[in-house]
Structure formats: structure tokens, C-alpha cells
Coordinates of C-alpha atoms and ligand atoms in Angstrom, one line a residue:
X101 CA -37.0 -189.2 -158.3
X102 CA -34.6 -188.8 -154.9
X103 CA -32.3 -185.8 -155.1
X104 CA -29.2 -185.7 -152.8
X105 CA -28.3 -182.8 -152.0
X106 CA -24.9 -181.5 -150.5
X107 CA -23.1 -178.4 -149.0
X108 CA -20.5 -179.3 -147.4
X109 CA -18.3 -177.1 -145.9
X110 CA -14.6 -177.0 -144.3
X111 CA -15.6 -179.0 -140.9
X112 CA -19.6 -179.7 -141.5
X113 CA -21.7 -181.5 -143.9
X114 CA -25.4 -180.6 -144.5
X115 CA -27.4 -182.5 -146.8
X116 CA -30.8 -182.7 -148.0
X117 CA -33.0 -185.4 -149.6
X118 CA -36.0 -184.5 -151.6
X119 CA -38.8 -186.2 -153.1
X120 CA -38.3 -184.3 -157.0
X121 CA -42.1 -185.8 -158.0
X122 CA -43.3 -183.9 -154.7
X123 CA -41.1 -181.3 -154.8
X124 CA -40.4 -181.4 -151.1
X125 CA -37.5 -182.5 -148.7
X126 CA -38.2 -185.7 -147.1
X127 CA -34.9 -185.9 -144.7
X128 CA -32.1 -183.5 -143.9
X129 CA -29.4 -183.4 -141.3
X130 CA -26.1 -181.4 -140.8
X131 CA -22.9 -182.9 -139.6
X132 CA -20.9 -180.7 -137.5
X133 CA -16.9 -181.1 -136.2
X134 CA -15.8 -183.5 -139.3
X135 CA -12.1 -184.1 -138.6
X136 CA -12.4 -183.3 -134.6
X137 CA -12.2 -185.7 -131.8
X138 CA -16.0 -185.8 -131.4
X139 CA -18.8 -185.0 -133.7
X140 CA -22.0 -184.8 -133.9
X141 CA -24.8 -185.9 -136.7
X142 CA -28.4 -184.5 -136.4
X143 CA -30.7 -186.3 -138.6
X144 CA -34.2 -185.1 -139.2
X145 CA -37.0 -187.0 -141.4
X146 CA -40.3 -185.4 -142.5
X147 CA -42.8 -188.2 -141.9
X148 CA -45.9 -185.7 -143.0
X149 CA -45.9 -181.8 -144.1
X150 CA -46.7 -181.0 -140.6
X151 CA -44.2 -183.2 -138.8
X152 CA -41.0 -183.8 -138.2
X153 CA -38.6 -186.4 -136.1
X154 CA -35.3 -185.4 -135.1
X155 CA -32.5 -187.7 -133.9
X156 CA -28.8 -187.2 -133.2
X157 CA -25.7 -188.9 -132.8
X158 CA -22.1 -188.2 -131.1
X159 CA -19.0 -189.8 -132.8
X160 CA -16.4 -189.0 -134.4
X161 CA -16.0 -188.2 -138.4
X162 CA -12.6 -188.2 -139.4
X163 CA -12.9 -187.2 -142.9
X164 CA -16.2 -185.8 -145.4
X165 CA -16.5 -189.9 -146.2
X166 CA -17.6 -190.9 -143.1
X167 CA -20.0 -188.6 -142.7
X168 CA -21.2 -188.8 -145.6
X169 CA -21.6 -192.5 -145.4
X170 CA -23.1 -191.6 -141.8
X171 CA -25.6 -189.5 -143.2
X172 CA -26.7 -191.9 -146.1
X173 CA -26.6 -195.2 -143.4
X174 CA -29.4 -192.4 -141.7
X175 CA -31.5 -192.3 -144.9
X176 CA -31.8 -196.1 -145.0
X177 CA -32.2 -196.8 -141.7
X178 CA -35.4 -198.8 -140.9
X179 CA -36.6 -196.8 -137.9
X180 CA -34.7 -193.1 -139.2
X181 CA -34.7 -194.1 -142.5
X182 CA -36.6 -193.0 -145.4
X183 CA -35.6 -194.8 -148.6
X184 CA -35.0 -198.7 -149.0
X185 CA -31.7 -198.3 -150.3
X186 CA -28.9 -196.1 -151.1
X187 CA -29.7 -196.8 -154.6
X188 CA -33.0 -195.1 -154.6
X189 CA -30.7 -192.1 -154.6
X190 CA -30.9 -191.2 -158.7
X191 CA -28.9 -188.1 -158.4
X192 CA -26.2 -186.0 -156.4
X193 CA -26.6 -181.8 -156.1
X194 CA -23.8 -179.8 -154.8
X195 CA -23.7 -176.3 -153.6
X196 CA -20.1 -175.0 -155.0
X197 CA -19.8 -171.5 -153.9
X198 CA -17.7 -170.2 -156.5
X199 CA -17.8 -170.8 -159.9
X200 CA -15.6 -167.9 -161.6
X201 CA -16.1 -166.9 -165.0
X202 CA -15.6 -170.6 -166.6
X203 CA -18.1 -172.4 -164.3
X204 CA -21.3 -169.9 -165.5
X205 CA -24.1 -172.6 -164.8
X206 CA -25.2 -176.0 -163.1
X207 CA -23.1 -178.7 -164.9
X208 CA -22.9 -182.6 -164.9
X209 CA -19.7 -183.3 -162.8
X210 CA -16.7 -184.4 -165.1
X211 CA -12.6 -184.3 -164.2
X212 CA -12.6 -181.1 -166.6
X213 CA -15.2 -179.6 -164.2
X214 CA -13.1 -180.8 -161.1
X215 CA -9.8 -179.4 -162.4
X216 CA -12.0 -175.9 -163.0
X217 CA -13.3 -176.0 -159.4
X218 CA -9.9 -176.2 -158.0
X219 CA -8.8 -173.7 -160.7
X220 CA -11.1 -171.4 -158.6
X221 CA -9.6 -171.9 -155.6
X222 CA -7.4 -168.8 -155.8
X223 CA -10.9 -166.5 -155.9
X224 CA -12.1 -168.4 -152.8
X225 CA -9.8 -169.8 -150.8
X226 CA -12.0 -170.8 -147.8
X227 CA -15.5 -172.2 -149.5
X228 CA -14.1 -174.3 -152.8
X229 CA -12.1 -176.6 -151.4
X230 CA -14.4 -177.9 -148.7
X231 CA -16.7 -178.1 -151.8
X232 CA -14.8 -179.9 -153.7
X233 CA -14.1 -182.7 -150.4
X234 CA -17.7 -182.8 -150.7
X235 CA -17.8 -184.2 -154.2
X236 CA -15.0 -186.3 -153.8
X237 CA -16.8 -188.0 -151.0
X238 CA -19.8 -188.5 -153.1
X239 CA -18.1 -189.6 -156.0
X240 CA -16.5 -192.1 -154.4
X241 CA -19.6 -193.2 -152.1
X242 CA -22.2 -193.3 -155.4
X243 CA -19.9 -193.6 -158.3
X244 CA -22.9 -194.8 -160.4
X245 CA -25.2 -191.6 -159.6
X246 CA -25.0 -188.7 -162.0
X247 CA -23.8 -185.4 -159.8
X248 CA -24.1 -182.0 -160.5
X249 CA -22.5 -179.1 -159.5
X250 CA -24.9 -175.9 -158.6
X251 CA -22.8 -172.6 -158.1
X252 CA -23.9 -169.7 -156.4
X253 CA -22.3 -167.1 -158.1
X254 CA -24.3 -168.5 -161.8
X255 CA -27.3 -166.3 -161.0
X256 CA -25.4 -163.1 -161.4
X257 CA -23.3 -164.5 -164.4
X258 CA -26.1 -162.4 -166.5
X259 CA -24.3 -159.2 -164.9
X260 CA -22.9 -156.5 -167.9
X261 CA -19.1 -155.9 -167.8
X262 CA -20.3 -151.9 -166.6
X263 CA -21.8 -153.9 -163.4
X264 CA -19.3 -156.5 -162.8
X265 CA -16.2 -154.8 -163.4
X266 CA -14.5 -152.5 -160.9
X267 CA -12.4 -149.3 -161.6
X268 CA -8.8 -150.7 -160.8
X269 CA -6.6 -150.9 -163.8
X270 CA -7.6 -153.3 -166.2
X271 CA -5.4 -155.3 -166.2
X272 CA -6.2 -157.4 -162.8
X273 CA -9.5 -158.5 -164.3
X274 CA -7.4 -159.8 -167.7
X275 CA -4.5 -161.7 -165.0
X276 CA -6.6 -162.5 -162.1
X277 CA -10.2 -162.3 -163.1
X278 CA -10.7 -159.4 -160.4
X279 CA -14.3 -158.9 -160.4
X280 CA -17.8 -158.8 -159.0
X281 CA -19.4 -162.4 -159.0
X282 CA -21.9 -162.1 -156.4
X283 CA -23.0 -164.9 -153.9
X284 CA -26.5 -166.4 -152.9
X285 CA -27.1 -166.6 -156.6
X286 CA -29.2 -170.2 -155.6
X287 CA -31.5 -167.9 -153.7
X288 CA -32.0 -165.1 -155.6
X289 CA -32.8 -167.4 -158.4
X290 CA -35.2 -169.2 -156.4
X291 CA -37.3 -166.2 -154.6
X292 CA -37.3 -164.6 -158.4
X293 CA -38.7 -168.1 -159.6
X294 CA -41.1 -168.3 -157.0
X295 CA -42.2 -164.3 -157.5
X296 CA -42.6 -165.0 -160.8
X297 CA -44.9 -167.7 -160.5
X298 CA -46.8 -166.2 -157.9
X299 CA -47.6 -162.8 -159.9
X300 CA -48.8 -165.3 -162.6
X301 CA -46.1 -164.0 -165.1
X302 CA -43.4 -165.5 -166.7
X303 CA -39.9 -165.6 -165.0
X304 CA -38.1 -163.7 -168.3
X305 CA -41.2 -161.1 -167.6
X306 CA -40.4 -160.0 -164.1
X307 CA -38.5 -156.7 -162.6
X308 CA -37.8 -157.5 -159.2
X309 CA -35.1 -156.5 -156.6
X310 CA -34.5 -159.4 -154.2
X311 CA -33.3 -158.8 -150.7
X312 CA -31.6 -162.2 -149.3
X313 CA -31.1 -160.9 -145.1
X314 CA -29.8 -163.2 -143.3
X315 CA -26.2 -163.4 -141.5
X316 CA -24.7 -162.9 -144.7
X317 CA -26.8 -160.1 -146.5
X318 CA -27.1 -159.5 -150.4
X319 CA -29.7 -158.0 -152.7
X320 CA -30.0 -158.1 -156.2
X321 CA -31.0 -156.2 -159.0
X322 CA -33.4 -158.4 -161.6
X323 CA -34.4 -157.2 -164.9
X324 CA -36.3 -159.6 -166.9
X325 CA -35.7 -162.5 -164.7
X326 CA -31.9 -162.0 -165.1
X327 CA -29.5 -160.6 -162.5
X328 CA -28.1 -157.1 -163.5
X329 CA -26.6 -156.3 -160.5
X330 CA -25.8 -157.8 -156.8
X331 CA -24.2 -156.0 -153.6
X332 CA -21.6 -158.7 -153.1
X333 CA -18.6 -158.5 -155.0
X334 CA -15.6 -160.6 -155.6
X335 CA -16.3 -162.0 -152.2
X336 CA -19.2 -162.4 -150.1
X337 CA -17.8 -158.9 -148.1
X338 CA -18.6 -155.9 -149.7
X339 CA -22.4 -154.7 -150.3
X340 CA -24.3 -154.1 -147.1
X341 CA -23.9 -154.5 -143.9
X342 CA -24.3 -157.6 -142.1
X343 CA -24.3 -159.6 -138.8
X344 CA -20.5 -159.5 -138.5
X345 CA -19.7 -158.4 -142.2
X346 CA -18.8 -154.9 -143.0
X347 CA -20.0 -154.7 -146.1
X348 CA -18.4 -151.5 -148.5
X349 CA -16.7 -149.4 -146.6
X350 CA -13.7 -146.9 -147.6
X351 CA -11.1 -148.7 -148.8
X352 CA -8.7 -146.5 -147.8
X353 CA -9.7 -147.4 -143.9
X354 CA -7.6 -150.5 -144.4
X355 CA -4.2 -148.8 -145.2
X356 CA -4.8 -146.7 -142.8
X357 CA -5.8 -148.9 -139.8
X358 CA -3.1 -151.3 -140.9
X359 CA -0.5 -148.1 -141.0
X360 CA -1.7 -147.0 -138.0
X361 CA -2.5 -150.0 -135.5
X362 CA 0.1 -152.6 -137.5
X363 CA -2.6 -154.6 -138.3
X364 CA -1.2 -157.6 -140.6
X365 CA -3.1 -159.0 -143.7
X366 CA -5.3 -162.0 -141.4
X367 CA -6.0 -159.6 -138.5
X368 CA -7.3 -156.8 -140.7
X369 CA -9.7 -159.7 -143.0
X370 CA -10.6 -161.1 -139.4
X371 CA -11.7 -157.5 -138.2
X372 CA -13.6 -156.6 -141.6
X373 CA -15.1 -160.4 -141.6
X374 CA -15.8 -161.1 -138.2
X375 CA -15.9 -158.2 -135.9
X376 CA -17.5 -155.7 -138.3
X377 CA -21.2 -155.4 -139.2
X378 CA -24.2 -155.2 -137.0
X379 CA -21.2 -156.7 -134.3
X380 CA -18.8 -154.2 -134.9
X381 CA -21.1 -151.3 -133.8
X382 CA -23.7 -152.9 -131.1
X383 CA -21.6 -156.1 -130.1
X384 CA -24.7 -158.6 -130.8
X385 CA -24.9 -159.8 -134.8
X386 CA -28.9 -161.5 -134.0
X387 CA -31.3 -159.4 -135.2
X388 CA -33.3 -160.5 -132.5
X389 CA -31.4 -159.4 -129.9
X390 CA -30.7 -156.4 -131.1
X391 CA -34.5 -155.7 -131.3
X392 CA -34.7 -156.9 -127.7
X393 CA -31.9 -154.5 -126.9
X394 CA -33.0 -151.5 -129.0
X395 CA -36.6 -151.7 -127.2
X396 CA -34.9 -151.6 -123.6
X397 CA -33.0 -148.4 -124.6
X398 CA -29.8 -149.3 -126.0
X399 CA -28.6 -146.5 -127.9
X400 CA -25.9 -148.4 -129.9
X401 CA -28.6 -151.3 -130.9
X402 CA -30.8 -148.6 -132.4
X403 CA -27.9 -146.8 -134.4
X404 CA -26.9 -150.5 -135.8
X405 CA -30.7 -151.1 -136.7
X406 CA -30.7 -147.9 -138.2
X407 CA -27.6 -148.5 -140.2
X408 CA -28.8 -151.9 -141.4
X409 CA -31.7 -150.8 -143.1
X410 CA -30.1 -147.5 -144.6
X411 CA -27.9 -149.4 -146.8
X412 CA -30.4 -151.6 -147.8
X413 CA -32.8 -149.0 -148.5
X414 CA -29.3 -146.9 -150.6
X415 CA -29.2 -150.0 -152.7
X416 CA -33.0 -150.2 -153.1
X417 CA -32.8 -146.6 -154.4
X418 CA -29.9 -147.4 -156.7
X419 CA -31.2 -150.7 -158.2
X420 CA -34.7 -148.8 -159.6
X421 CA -32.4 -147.1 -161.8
X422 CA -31.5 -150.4 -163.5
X423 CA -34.4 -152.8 -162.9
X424 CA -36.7 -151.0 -165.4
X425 CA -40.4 -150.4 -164.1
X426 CA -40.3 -152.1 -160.5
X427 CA -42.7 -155.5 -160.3
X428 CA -42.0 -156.2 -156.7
X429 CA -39.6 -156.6 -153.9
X430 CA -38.4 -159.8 -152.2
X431 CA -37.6 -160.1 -148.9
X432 CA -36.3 -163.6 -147.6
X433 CA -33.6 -166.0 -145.3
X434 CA -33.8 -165.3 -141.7
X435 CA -34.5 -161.4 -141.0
X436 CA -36.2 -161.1 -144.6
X437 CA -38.7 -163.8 -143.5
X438 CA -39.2 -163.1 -139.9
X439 CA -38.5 -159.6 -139.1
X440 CA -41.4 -157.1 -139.7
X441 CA -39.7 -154.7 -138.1
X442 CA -36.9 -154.3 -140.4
X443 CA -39.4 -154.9 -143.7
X444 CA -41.4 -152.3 -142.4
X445 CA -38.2 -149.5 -141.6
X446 CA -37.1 -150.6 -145.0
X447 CA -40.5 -150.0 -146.6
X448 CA -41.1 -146.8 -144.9
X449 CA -42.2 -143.5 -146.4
X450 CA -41.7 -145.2 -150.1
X451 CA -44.9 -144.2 -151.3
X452 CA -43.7 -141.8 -153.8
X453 CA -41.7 -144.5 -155.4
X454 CA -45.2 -146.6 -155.6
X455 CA -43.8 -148.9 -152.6
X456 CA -46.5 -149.4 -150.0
X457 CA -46.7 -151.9 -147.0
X458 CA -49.6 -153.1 -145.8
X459 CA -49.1 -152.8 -141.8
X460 CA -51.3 -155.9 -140.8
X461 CA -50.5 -158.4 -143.6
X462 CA -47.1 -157.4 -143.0
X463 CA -47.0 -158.2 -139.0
X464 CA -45.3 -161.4 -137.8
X465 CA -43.2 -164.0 -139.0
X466 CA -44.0 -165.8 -142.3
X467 CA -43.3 -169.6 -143.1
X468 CA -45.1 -169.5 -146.3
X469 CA -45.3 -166.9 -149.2
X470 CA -47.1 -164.0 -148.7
X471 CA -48.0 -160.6 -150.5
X472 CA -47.6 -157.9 -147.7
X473 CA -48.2 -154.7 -149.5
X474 CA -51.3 -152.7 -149.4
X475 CA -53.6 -153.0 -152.5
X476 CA -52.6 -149.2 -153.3
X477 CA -49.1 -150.3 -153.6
X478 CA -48.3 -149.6 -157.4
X479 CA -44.9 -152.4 -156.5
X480 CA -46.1 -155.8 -154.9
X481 CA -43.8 -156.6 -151.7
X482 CA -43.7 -160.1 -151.0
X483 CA -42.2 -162.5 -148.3
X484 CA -40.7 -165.3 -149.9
X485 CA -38.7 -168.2 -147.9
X486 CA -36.1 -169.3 -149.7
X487 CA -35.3 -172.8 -150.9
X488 CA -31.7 -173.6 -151.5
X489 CA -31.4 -177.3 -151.1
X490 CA -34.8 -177.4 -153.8
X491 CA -33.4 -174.6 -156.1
X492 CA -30.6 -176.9 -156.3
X493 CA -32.1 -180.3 -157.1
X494 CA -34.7 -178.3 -159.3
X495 CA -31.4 -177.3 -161.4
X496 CA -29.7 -181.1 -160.9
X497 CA -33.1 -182.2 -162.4
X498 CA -32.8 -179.6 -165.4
X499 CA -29.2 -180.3 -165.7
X500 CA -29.5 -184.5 -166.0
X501 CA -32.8 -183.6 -168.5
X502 CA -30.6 -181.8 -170.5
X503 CA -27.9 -184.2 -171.0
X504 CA -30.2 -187.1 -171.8
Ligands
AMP695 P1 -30.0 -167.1 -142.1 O1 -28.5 -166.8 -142.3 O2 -30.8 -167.0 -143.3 O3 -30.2 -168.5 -141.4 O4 -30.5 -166.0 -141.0 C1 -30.0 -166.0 -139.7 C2 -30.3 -164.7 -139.1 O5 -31.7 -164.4 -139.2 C3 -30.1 -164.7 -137.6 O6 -28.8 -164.4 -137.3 C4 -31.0 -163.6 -137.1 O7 -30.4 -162.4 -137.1 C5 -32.1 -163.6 -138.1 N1 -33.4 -164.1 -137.6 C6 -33.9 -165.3 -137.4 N2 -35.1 -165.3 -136.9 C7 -35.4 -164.0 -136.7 C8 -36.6 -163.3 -136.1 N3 -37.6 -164.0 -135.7 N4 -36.5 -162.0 -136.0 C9 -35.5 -161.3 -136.5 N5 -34.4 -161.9 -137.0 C10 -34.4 -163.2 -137.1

């Protein structure tokens, strides 16, 4: 069975097709500038495991439609292509980001599920609606193929009131459903899957805290294969610090920036959003370069490093309070699965907590799943790239069996 699966955002597209009997993506691509002047589609086909061939195109997409329609003339095309037919698609998966408190799992796409989606607008202005162009674009380009939405905040829908709600008055969660919701929920869920199945236990069995580090950073708190708590809040901001993201500071530094540099609503949300973070204090938001900068002496590199891992490591701390007796950490996306650096500074003098690394298992990057703590580590540590476009069209799949 062939999986479609689409996250499209406000000006891009990026879609995946997998092979559901193989488990495994056979084609991808990402369509960037949709509604510019010129765009560009870059088309990639997995031939073998080992192999991959790339092509790209410049044109322009003046809507989600026609790239869409772009993308799926790619995975038909007899030299590109790698289905007969646009029918051989059986099934549609969307990433939706958020899904608010009425959208609390992967659901067959209906108008009442549409009308909910745009009912969520308000608690994410800038990732719902380019969702939703998404599905409209699919619903009108496969009207006969069964879509389902897959929402990122569903994973942390498992989250107790005492976790999810914050001490404001009351009344702004009963108006406005002002709460935590968390984000990377389709990751989490998939690196505590794939932990699970890797220890050889059941995924209701496992206590885990998962650490998804990439440009945006999360962890979450698992107890029992279900999410207890999550560093991101009501939007993907809060929690720890990331590559341009603040992450929680005091709130009271916005009132009082604002008061005293005039700072307006937009400026102050572009400073916390896009200038803060790993950027805010070294001026570089790649962990790689901030590596390369730390090791030729840069103070302020080293003091963002530094910062980085100590509020990952102050969540870490917090989260065995609520995880029961820790199984195993997950580290995974982009600096989880590639910097050893940071696993090791976040690892670091744990042992009394039963959290060792093994130095050489943990060296390197890691494109495949892999136990790096030492066999005298009481709490396994494992590397775990994550899967989003499979975790999705793994819960499409469960979704459409459900239903039958
Ligand atoms: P993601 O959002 O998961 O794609 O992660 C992107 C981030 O991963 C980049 O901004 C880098 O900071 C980080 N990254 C990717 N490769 C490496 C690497 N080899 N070493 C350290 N950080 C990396």
C-alpha cells in the first residue's frame, strides 16, 4: 500500500511517498516559494536502500494545487517516477500542527474535521492554515483517496490537567483553551515506539524521556508509553532553548522590554522567535558552527553551548520526578542524532542518577539506531532518528484500519 504523505506549510510543500508493506519511503521532495514569481521543486527517488537520485525543477507554483499536482506528475514520471499511476496512491497523511483539545488523535478527514481545523486557527495562527491549504489541495487533486489528518500536538493529549494547565486565572483555559499542548508529538511518538521495540518491551511498558533537538527543541516526559509532560507549551516557544527560540524565560522581561525599548506586540514575538535562542546569545543558531566557533576560542559560542545543554539537562532532572523508574533516554532530529558533543555534556557526571555514556559507542554521528550507554548504565541511552513522514502514514494506516 502507497502512503502520501504531506506537510505543507505557508510557501512550501514537502511530501513523502512510502511503500506501507516495506515500511520505507520510496520518493520525497519539498516545494519551496509556492505563490512567488519562481519556484523551485526538488524531487528525490530511492531506487535501492543505499541510493538515491535527485532532480529539480524551477517554475513557478502559484498556489498549493500546482505543486501538489507537480509533485505527483514527479511520482509518475517514467524516468523520475516511481508508481504507474496516481491511482496507485491508496491513501493521503497530513501533518496538522495543531489540533487543540477537540482534534486529540489521527482522524479520517470529514467537513466536521475541517471546520475544527480552522476552529483552531486562533491557537496557531501561522501553521493551521497552511495545513489546511494543504488538504484542500489534496482533496481536490484525489477526491477518491481516503485522507487523514495526523496532529502533532495528539501525543501529549495524554498530559494531566496539573501538567497541561498554567497558573493564570482559570478562566482563559474555560474561554480560550489557554494551555500547554506541546509540539513534535509525531516524533516523540515515534522515537518512544521505536525504543520500545528495541528494548524488546511493550510500548504501554516503557519510561522514557525523549529529547527531540533540532532547530526547534522539545523533550518529553513518558510514563507508560504515554506523554506526561512536554517543554513546549501553548506554542512551540517556551521549554528550552533553541536555535533562534528562547524558550521560558521571565515573563515579566516582555513588559518590561516593551515598556522600556517601545517594542510593539510583532517586534517583541519576532525578537523572542527569531533573534533569541542559541542566536540571541552567540549570533550563529547551527550547532555546528557553534562547535567550530567554541573550539577556536569564542567565548560567547561556549556560554551558548553551555546554556543549551543546562536546560535540557534542568528538564531531565525534573522529568525523573514524573516518569516513574527511568528505562532510557532518547536523543534524536538533527543535534540529537549527530552531535556527540552535546549527548555527551548532557550525559555528563549522571552516574548517581544510574545514567552512564559509553564514550566510544557514543562517538560520531548516527544514521541508524544505536544504544550508546555503557553496560553499567542502570538507564539505557539511545540514538534514535526520527521518522515523521512514517509515524505519520503508520497512523494513516491505523486510522483507515480502524474505520473499515
Ligand atoms: P532538524 O531541525 O532536526 O533538521 O535539525 C537541524 C539542526 O541540527 C541544525 O540547525 C543543526 O544545528 C543540527 N545539526 C545537524 N547536523 C549536525 C551535526 N553533524 N552536528 C551538530 N549539529 C547538527
Amino acid at each position: 500500500m502507497y502512503v502520501f504523505v504531506i506537510n505543507s506549510g505557508s510557501s512550501s510543500l514537502k511530501y513523502q511517498l512510502l511503500d506501507m508493506d516495506k515500511r520505507q519511503a520510496v520518493a520525497s521532495g519539498v516545494v519551496e516559494r509556492i505563490g512567488e514569481t519562481m519556484g523551485r521543486i526538488t524531487h528525490k527517488k530511492y531506487p535501492g536502500q543505499q541510493n538515491e537520485a535527485k532532480t529539480s525543477m524551477d517554475m513557478p507554483f502559484p498556489d498549493h494545487r500546482v505543486a501538489m499536482d507537480q509533485a505527483v506528475a514527479l511520482l509518475v514520471h517514467p524516468e523520475h517516477g516511481v508508481i504507474a499511476s496516481r491511482d496507485a496512491i491508496q491513501a493521503i497523511g497530513h501533518r496538522v500542527v495543531q489540533g487543540g483539545e477537540t482534534l486529540v488523535q489521527s482522524t479520517r478527514i470529514t467537513p466536521e474535521v475541517i471546520a475544527q481545523i480552522r476552529a483552531n486557527f486562533q491557537l496557531s495562527p501561522l501553521h493551521n492554515p497552511a495545513n489546511l491549504v494543504g488538504i484542500e489541495a489534496a482533496l481536490e487533486l484525489f477526491p477518491h483517496a481516503p485522507q487523514v489528518a495526523v496532529f502533532d500536538t495528539e501525543f501529549h493529549q495524554t498530559m494531566p490537567p496539573a501538567a497541561y494547565l498554567y497558573p493564570i486565572p482559570y478562566h482563559f483555559y474555560e474561554e480560550m483553551r489557554v494551555r500547554r499542548y506541546g509540539f513534535h508529538g509525531t516524533s516523540h511518538r515515534y522515537v518512544t515506539r521505536e525504543a520500545a521495540r528495541l528494548m524488546g518491551k511493550p510500548m504501554d511498558a516503557v519510561n522514557l524521556v525523549t529529547l527531540h533537538l533540532g532547530n526547534g527543541c522539545s523533550m518529553a516526559a513518558v510514563r507508560q508509553g504515554r506523554c506526561v509532560d512536554t517543554t513546549m507549551g501553548m506554542t512551540p516557544l517556551s521549554g528550552l532553548m533553541m536555535g533562534t527560540r528562547s524558550g521560558d524565560i521571565d515573563p515579566a522581561i516582555v513588559f518590561f522590554l516593551m515598556k522600556e525599548k517601545g517594542y510593539n506586540v510583532d517586534q517583541m514575538d519576532a525578537i523572542l522567535n527569531k533573534e533569541s535562542g542559541l542566536k540571541g546569545i552567540c549570533g550563529k543558531n547551527d550547532m555546528r558552527d557553534i562547535h567550530e566557533a567554541a573550539a577556536a576560542g569564542d567565548e560567547r559560542a561556549r556560554l551558548a553551548l553551555e546554556m543549551f545543554v543546562g536546560r535540557i539537562r534542568k528538564f531531565l532532572g525534573a522529568y525523573l520526578t514524573v516518569t516513574g523508574p527511568l528505562d532510557a533516554i532518547v536523543f534524536t532530529a538533527g543535534i540529537g542524532e549527530n552531535d556527540d558533543i552535546v549527548r555527551r555534556m548532557v550525559c555528563q557526571d549522571l552516574e548517581h542518577l544510574g545514567i552512564v555514556l559509553d564514550e566510544a559507542a557514543n562517538a560520531g554521528r548516527k544514521g541508524a539506531a544505536t544504544a550508546v550507554h555503557a553496560p553499567t548504565s542502570r538507564v539505557q541511552i539511545w540514538v534514535i532518528p526520527t521518522n515523521e513522514e512514517l509515524e505519520i502514514a503508520q497512523a494513516t494506516v491505523a486510522v483507515l484500519e480502524n474505520s473499515l
